[in-house]
PDB file of C-alpha atoms in Angstrom:
ATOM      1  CA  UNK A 246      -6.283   8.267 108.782  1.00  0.00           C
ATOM      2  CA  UNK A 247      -6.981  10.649 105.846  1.00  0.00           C
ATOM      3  CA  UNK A 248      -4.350  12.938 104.809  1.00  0.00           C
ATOM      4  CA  UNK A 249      -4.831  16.097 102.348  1.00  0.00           C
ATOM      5  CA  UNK A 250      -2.594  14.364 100.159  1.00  0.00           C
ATOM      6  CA  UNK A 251      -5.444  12.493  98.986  1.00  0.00           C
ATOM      7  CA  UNK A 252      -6.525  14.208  96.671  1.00  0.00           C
ATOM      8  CA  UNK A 253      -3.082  15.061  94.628  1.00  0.00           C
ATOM      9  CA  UNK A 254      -2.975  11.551  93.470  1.00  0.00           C
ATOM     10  CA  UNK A 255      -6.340  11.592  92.492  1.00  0.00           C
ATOM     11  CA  UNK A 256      -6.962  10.460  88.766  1.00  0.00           C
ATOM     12  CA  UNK A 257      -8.841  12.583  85.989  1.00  0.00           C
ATOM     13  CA  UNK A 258     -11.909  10.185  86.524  1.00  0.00           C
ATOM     14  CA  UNK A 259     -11.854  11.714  90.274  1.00  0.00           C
ATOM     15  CA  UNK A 260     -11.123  15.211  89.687  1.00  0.00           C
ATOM     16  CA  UNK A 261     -14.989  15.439  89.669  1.00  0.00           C
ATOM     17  CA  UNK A 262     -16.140  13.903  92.768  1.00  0.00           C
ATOM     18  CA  UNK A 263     -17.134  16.292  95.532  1.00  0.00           C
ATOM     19  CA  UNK A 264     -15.059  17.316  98.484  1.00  0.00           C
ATOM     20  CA  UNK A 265     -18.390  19.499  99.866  1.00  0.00           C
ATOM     21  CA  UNK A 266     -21.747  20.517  99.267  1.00  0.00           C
ATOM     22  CA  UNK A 267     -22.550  20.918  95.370  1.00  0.00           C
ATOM     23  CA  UNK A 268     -25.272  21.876  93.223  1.00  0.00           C
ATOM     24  CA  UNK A 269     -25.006  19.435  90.195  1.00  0.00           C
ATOM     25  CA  UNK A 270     -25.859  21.270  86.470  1.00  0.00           C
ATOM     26  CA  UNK A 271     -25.981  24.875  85.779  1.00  0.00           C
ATOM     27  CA  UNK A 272     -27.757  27.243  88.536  1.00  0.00           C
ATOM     28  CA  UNK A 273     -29.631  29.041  85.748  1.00  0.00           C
ATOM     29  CA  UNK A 274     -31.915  25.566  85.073  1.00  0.00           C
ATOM     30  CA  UNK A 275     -32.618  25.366  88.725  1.00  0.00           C
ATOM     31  CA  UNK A 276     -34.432  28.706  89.127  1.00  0.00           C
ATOM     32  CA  UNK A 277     -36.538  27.525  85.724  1.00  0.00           C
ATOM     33  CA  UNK A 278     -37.049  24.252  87.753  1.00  0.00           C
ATOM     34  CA  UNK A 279     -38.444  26.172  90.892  1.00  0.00           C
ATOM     35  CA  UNK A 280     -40.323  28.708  88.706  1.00  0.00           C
ATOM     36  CA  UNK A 281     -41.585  25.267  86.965  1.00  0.00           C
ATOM     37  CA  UNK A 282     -42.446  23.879  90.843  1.00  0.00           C
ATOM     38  CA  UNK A 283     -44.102  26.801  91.672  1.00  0.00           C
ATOM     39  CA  UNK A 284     -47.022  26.812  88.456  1.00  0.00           C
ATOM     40  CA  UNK A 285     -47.282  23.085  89.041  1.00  0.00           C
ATOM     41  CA  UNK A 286     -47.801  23.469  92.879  1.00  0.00           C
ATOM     42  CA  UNK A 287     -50.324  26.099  92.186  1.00  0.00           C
ATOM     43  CA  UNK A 288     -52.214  23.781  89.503  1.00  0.00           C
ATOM     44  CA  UNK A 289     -52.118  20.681  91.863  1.00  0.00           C
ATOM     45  CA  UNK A 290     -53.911  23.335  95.055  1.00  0.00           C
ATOM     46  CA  UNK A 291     -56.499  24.621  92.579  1.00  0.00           C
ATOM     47  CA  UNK A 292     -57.208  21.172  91.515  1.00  0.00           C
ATOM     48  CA  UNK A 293     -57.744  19.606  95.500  1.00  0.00           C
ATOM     49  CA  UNK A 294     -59.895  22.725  96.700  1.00  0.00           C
ATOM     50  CA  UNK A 295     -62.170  22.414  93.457  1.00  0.00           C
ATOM     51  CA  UNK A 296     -62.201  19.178  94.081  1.00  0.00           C
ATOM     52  CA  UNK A 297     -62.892  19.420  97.851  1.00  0.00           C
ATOM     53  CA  UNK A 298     -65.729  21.314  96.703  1.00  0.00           C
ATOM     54  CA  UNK A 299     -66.898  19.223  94.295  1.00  0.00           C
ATOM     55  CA  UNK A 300     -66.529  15.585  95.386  1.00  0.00           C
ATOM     56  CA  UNK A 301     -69.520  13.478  94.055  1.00  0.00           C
ATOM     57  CA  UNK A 302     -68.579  14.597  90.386  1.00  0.00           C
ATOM     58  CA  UNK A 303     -64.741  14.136  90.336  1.00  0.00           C
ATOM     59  CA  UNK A 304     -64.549  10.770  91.988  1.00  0.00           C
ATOM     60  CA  UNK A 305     -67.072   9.626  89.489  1.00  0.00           C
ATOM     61  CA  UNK A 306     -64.980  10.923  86.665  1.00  0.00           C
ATOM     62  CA  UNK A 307     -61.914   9.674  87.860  1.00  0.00           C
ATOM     63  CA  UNK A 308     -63.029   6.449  88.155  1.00  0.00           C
ATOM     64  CA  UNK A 309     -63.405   6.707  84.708  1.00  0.00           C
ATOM     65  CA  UNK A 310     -59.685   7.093  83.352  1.00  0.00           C
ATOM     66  CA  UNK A 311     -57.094   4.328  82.603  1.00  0.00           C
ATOM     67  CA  UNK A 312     -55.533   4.266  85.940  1.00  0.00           C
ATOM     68  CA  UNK A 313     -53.148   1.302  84.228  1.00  0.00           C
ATOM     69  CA  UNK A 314     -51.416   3.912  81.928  1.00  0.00           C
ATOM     70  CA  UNK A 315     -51.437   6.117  84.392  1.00  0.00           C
ATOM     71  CA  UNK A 316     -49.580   3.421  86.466  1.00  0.00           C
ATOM     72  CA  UNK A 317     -47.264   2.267  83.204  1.00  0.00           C
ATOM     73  CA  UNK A 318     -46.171   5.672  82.497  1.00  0.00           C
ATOM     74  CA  UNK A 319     -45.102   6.250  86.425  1.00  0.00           C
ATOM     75  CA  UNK A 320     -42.663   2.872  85.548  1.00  0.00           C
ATOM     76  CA  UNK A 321     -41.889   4.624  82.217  1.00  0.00           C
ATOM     77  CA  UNK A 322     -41.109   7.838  83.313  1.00  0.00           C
ATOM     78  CA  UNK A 323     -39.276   6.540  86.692  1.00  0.00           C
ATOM     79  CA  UNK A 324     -37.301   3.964  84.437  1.00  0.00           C
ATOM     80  CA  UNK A 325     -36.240   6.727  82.478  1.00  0.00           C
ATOM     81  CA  UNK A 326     -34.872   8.982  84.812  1.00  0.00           C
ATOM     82  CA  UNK A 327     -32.788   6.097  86.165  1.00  0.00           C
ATOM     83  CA  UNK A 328     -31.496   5.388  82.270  1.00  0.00           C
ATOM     84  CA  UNK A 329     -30.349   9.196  82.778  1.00  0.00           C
ATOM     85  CA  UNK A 330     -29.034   9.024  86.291  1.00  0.00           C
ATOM     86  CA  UNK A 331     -26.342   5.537  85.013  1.00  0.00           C
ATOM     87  CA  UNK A 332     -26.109   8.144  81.600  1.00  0.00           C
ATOM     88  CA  UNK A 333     -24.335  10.466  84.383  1.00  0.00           C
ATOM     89  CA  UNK A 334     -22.254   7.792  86.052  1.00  0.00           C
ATOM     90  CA  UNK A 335     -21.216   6.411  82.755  1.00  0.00           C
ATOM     91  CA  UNK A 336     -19.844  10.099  82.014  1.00  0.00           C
ATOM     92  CA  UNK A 337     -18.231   9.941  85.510  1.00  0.00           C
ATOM     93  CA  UNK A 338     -16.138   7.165  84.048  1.00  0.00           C
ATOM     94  CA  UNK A 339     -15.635   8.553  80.938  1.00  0.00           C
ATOM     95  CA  UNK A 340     -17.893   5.806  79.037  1.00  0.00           C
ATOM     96  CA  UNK A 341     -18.792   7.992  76.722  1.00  0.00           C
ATOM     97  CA  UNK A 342     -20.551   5.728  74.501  1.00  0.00           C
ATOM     98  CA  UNK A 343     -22.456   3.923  77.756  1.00  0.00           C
ATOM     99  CA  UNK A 344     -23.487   7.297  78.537  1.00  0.00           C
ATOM    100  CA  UNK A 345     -24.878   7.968  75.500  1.00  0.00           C
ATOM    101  CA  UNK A 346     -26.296   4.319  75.138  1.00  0.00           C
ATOM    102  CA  UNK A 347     -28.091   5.246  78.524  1.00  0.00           C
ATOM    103  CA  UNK A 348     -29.674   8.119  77.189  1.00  0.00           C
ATOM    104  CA  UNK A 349     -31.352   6.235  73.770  1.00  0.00           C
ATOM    105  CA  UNK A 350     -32.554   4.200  76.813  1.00  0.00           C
ATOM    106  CA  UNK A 351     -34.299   7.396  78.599  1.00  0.00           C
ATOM    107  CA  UNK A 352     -35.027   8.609  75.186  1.00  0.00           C
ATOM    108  CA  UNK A 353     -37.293   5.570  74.235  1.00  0.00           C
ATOM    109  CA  UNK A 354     -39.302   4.990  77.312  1.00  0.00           C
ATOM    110  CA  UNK A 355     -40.035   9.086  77.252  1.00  0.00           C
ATOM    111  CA  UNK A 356     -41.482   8.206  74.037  1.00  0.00           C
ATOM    112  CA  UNK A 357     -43.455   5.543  75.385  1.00  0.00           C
ATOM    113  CA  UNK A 358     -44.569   8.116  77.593  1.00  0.00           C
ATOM    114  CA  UNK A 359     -45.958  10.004  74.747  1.00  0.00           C
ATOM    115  CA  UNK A 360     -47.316   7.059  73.021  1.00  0.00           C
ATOM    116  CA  UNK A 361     -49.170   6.272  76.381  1.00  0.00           C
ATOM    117  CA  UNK A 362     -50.300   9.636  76.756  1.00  0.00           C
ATOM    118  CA  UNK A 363     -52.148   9.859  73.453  1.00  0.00           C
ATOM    119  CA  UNK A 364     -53.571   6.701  73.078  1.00  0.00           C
ATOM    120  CA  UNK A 365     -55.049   8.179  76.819  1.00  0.00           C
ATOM    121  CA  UNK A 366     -56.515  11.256  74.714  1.00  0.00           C
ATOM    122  CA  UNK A 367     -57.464  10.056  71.771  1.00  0.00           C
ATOM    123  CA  UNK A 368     -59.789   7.433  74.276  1.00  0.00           C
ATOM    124  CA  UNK A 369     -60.693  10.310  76.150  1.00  0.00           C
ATOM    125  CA  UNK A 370     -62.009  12.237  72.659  1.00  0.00           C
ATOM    126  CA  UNK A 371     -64.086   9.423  71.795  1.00  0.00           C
ATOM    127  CA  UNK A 372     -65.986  10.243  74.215  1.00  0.00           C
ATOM    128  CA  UNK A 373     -66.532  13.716  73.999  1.00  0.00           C
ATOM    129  CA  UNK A 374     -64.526  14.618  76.839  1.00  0.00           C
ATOM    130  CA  UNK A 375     -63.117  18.448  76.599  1.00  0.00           C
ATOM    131  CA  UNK A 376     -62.005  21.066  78.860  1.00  0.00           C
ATOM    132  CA  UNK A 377     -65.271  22.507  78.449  1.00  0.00           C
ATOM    133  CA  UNK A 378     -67.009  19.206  79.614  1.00  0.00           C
ATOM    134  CA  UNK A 379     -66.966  19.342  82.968  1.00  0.00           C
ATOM    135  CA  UNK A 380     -64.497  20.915  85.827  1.00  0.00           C
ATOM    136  CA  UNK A 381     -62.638  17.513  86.572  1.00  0.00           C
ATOM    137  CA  UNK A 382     -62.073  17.381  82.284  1.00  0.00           C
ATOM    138  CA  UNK A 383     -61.197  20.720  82.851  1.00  0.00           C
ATOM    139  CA  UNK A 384     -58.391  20.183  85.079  1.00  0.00           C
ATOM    140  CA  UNK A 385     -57.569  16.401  83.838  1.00  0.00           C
ATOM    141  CA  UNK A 386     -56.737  17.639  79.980  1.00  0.00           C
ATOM    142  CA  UNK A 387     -54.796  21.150  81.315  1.00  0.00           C
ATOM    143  CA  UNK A 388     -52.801  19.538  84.340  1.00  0.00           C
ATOM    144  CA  UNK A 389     -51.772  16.762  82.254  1.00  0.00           C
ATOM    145  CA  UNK A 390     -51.285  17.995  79.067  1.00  0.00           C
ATOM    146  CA  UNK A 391     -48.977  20.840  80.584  1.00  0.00           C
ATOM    147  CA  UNK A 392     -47.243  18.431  82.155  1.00  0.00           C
ATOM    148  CA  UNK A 393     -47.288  15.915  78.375  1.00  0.00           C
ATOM    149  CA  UNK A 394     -45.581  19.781  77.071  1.00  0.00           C
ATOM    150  CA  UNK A 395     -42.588  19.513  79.753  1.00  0.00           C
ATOM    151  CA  UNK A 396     -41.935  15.464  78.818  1.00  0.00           C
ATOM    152  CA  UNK A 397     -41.615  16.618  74.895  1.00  0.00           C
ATOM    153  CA  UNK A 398     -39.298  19.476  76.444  1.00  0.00           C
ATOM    154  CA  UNK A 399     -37.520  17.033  78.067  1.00  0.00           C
ATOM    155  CA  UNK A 400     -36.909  14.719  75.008  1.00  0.00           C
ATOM    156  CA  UNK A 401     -35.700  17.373  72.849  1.00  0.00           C
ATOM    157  CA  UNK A 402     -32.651  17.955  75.662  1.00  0.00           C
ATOM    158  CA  UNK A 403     -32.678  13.833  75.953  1.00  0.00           C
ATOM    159  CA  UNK A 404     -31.502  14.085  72.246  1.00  0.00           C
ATOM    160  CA  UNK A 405     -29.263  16.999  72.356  1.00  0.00           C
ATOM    161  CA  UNK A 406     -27.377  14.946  75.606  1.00  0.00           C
ATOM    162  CA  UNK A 407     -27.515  12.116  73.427  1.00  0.00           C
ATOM    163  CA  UNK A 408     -25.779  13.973  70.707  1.00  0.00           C
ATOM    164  CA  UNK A 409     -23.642  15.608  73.121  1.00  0.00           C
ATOM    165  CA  UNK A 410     -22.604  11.986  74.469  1.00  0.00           C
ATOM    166  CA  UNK A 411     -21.316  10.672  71.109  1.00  0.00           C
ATOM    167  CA  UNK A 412     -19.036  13.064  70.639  1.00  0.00           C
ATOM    168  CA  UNK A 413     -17.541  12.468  73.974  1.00  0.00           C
ATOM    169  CA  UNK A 414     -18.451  16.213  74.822  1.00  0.00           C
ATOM    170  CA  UNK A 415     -19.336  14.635  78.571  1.00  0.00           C
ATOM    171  CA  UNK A 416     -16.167  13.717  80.631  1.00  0.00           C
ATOM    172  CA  UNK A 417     -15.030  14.286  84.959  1.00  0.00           C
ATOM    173  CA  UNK A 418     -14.762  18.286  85.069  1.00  0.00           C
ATOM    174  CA  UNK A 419     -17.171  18.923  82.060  1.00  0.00           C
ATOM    175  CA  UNK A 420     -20.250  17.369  83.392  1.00  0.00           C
ATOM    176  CA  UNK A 421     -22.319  20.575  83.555  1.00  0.00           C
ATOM    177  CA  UNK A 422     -24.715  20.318  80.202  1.00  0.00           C
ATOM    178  CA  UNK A 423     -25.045  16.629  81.066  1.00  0.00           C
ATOM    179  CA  UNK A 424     -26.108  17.447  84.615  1.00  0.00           C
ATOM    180  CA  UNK A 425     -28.128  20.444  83.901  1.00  0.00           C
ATOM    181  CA  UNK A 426     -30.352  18.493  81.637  1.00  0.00           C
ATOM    182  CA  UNK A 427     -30.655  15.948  83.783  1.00  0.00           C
ATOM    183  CA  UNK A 428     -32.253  17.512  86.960  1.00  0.00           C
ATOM    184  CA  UNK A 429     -34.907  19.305  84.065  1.00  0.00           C
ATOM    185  CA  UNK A 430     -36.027  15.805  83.016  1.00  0.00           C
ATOM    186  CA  UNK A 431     -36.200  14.687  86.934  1.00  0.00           C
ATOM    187  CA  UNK A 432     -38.231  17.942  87.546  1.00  0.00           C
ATOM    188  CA  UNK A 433     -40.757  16.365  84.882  1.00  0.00           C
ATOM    189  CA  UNK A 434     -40.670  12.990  86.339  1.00  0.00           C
ATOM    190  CA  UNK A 435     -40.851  14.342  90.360  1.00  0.00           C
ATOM    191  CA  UNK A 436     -43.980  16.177  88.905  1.00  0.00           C
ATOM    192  CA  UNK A 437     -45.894  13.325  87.753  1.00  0.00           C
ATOM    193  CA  UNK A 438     -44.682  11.382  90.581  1.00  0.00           C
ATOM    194  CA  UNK A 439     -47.521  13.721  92.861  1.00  0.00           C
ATOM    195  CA  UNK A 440     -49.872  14.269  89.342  1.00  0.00           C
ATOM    196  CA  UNK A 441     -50.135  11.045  89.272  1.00  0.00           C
ATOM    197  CA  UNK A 442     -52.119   9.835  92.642  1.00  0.00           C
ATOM    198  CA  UNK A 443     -53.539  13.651  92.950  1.00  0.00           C
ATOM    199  CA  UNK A 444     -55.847  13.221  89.762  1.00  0.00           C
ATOM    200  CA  UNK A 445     -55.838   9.603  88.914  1.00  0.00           C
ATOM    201  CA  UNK A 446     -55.676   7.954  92.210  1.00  0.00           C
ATOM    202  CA  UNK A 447     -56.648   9.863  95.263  1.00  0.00           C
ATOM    203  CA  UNK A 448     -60.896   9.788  95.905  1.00  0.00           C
TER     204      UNK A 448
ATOM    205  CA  UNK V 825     -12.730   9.621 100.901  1.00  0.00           C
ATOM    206  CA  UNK V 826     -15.295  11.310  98.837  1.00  0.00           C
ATOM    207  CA  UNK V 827     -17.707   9.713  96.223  1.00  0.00           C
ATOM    208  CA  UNK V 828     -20.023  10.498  93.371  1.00  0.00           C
ATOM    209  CA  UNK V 829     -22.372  13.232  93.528  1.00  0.00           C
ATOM    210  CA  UNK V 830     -24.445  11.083  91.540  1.00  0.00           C
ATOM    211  CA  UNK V 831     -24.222   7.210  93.422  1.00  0.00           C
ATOM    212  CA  UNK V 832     -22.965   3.734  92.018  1.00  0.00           C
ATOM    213  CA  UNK V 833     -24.781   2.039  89.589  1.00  0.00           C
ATOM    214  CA  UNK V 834     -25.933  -0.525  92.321  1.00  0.00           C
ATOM    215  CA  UNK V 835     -27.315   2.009  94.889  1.00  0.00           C
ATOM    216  CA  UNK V 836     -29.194   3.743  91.873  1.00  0.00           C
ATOM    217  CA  UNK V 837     -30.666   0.221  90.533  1.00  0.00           C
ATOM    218  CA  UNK V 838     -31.577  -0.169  94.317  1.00  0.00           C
ATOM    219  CA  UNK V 839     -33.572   2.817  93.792  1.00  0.00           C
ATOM    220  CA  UNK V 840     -35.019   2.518  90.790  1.00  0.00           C
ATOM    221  CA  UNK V 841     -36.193  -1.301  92.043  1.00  0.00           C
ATOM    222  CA  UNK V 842     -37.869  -0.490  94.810  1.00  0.00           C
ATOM    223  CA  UNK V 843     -39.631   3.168  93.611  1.00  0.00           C
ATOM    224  CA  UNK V 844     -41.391   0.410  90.712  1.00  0.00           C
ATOM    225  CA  UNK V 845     -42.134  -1.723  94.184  1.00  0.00           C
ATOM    226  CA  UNK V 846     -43.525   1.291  95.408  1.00  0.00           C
ATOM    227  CA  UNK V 847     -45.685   1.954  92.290  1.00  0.00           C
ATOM    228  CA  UNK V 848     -46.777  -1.696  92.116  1.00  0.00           C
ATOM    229  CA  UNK V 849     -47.814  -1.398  95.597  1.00  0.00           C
ATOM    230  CA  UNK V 850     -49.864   2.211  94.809  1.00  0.00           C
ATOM    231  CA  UNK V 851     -51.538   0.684  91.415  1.00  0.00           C
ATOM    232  CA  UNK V 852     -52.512  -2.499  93.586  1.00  0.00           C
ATOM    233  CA  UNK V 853     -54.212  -0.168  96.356  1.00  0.00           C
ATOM    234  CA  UNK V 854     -55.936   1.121  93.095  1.00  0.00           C
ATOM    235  CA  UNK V 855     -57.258  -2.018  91.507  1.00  0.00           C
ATOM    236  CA  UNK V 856     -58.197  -3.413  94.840  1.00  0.00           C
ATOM    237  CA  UNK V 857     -60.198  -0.445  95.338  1.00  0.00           C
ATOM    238  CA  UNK V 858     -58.472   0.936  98.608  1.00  0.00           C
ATOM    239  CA  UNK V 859     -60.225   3.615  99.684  1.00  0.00           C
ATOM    240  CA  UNK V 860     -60.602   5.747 102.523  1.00  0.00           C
ATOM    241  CA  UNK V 861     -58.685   8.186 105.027  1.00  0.00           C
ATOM    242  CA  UNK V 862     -55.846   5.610 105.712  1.00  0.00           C
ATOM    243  CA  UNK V 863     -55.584   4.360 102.064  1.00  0.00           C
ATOM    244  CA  UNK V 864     -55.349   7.899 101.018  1.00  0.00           C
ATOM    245  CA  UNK V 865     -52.522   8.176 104.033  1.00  0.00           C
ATOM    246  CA  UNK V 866     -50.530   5.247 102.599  1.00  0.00           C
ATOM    247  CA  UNK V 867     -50.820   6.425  99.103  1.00  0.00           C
ATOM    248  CA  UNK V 868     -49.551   9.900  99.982  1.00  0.00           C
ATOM    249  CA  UNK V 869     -46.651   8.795 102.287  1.00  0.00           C
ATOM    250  CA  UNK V 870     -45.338   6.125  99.558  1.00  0.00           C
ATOM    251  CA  UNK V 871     -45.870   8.970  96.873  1.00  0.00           C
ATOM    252  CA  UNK V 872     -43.761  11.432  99.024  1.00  0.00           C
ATOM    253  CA  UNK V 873     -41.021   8.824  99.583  1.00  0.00           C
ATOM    254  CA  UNK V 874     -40.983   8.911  95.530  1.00  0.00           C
ATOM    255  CA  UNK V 875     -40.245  11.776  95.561  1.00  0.00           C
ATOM    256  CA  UNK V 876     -38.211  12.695  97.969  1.00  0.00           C
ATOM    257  CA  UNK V 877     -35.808   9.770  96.126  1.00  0.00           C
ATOM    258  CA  UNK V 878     -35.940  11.735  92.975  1.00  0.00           C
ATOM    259  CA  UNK V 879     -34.938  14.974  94.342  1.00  0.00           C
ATOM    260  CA  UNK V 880     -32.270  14.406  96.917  1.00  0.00           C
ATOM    261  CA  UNK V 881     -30.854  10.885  95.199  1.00  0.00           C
ATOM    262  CA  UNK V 882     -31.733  11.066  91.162  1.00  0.00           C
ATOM    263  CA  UNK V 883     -31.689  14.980  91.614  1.00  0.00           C
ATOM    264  CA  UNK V 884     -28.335  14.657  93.467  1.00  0.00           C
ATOM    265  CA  UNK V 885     -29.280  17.675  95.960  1.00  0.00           C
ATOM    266  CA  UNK V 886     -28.085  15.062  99.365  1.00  0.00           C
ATOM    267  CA  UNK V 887     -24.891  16.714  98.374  1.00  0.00           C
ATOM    268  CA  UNK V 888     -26.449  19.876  97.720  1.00  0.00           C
ATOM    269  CA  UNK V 889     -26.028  23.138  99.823  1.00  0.00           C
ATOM    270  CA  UNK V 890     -28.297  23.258 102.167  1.00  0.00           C
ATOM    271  CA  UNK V 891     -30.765  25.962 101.007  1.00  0.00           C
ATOM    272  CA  UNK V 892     -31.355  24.395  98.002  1.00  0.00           C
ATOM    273  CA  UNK V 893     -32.488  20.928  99.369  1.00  0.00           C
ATOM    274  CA  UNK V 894     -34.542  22.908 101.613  1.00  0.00           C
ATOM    275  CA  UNK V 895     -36.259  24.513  98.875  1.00  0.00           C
ATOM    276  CA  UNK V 896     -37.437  21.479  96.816  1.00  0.00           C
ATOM    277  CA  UNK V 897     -38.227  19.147  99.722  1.00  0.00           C
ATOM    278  CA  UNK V 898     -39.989  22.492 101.657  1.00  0.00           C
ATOM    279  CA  UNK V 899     -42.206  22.759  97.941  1.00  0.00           C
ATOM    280  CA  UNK V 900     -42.797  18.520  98.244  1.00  0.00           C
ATOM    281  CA  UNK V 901     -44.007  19.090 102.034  1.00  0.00           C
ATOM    282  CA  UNK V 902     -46.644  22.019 101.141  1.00  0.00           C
ATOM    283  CA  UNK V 903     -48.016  20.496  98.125  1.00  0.00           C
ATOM    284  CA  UNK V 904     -48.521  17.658  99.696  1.00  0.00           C
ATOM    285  CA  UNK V 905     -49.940  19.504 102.821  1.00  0.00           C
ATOM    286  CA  UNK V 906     -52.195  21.615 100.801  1.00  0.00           C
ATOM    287  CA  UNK V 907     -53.241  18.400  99.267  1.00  0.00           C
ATOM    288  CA  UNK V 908     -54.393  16.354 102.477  1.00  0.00           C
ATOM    289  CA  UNK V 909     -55.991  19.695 104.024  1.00  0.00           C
ATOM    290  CA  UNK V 910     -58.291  20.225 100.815  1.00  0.00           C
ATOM    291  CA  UNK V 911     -59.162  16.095 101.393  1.00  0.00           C
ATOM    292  CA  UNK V 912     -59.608  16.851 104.778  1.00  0.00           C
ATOM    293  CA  UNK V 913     -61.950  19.388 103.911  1.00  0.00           C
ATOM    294  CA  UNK V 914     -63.634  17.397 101.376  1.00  0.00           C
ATOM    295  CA  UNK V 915     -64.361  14.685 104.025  1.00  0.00           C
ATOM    296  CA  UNK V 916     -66.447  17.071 106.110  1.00  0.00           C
ATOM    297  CA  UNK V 917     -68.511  17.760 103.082  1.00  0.00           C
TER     298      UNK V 917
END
C-alpha cells in the first residue's frame, strides 16, 4: 500500500517526477507552438482544397519529387526528436554529459535534414521550378520551405541546449529550458510528420 | 509510485522503432504505387498514429492537463479531417 511518506525519502534525481498532471517546458513556448499549429493547419487546408480543385495537375507534379528524401528526412527528423527525448531522460538522471551527447546526436541528423532539403531544391531549380511555375510549385517551395525556416529555428535552440548541457545547467527541478526547447523542435517534427504524406504522398 | 514525465529509455526506443516501421511501411505504399481511397485511408491513419506519438509521448502532454492535450490532438483531428474532406471532394471531380 502507498503511503504519503513516499515521497519524503525521495532522492534529488526524483524530486522531478510528477505526482499529477504537468505541462513539461515553459507555457510561454506552447502558445508560440499553437500559434505555429494554427498557420501550418491553415497552409496544409489551402493546399487540399486547391488541390481538390485542381487534381490532374498536382498529382502529375507530385509524382515528380524525390519521395525517398522526403521519406529519409521523416527517419531523420523522427530520429532526432528521439536523440532529444533520451537528451531529457539523461538530464532526469543528472547525465549531464549524456544529455548533451544526445543533443550533438539531434543536432547532426537536423543537419542532415538541411542537407536533404537543399540538395531537394537545388534539383528542383534545375529545372526551372519556382513559386511562380505552377500552383502545386507554388505551394511545394512555400509549405516546405516555411517549414525548412522552423528546422534551422530549431537547430539554433538544439545548440544553445547543447551548450546549456555541458555546463550541467540541466539537472531534476531545473529542467524547464531543456524541456521548453524540446516540445519547439517536436512541434517541427509533428509538422512534417502530416507535410509529409499531404504534399509528397497523398494523390 | 510516480514516473517520468518523459518515459524510460526503452519505452522511447520502442517508439522511435516502430514510428521508422511505420514510415517504412508509408514509403513502401509509395514505391509500390498504392493508390486509391483505402491506400489514402491507411496512409492517413498510420500518419495520425505518428503523430499522435509525438505529441502525447515525445511531447510528454499524456501527463499533461487535460485542456492542453485536448488542444493539440483536437488541431491533429481537424487537419486531418479537413484533409480527407477536400480528397473526398476531389474524388467527385
Amino acid at each position: 500500500m502507498e503511503t504519503s511518506t513516499t515521497t519524503l525519502s525521495a532522492s534529488p534525481a526524483q524530486a522531478h517526477v510528477h505526482a499529477g498532471p504537468r505541462l513539461a517546458g515553459d507555457l510561454a513556448i506552447w502558445f508560440f507552438i499553437l500559434a505555429e499549429l494554427l498557420a501550418f493547419g491553415v497552409f496544409f487546408a489551402a493546399y487540399a482544397f486547391t488541390r481538390a480543385n485542381n487534381i490532374e495537375l498536382f498529382n502529375a507534379e507530385q509524382a515528380a519529387l524525390n519521395r525517398n528524401a522526403g521519406a529519409l528526412n521523416t527517419v531523420l527528423l523522427l530520429t532526432a526528436s528521439y536523440f532529444v527525448v533520451r537528451a531529457v531522460q539523461a538530464a532526469e538522471r543528472e547525465a549531464s554529459r549524456q544529455c548533451a551527447n544526445w543533443l550533438v546526436g539531434a543536432i547532426l541528423t537536423g543537419f542532415g535534414f538541411i542537407v536533404v532539403k537543399l540538395g531537394e531544391y537545388a534539383a528542383a531549380f534545375e529545372h526551372n521550378i519556382s513559386l511562380s511555375s505552377s500552383p502545386f510549385h507554388m505551394f511545394y517551395l512555400s509549405l516546405t520551405f516555411f517549414h525548412f525556416m522552423h528546422v534551422i529555428l530549431g537547430l539554433v535552440i538544439l545548440i544553445a541546449m547543447w551548450n546549456g548541457a555541458r555546463q550541467g545547467r540541466y539537472r531534476p527541478g531545473d529542467m524547464n529550458g531543456l524541456e521548453t526547447g524540446a516540445a519547439y523542435w517536436h512541434m517541427v517534427d509533428l509538422v512534417w510528420l502530416i507535410l509529409f504524406p499531404l504534399v509528397y504522398v497523398i494523390h | 509510485m510516480t514516473k517520468s514525465l518523459h518515459g524510460t529509455p526503452r519505452s522511447s526506443t520502442i517508439l522511435w522503432a516502430t514510428l521508422l516501421l511505420a514510415t517504412f511501411l508509408t514509403w513502401s505504399m509509395g514505391a509500390l504505387g498504392e493508390t486509391g481511397r483505402w491506400g489514402v485511408a491507411a496512409l492517413a491513419v498510420i500518419s495520425f498514429w505518428k503523430g499522435a506519438v509525438i505529441i502525447l509521448d515525445f511531447m510528454a502532454l499524456r501527463h499533461a492537463p487535460l485542456l492542453w492535450r485536448a488542444i493539440t490532438m483536437g488541431w491533429m483531428i481537424v487537419v486531418w479531417a479537413v484533409i480527407a474532406i477536400a480528397y473526398i471532394k476531389g474524388l467527385a471531380q
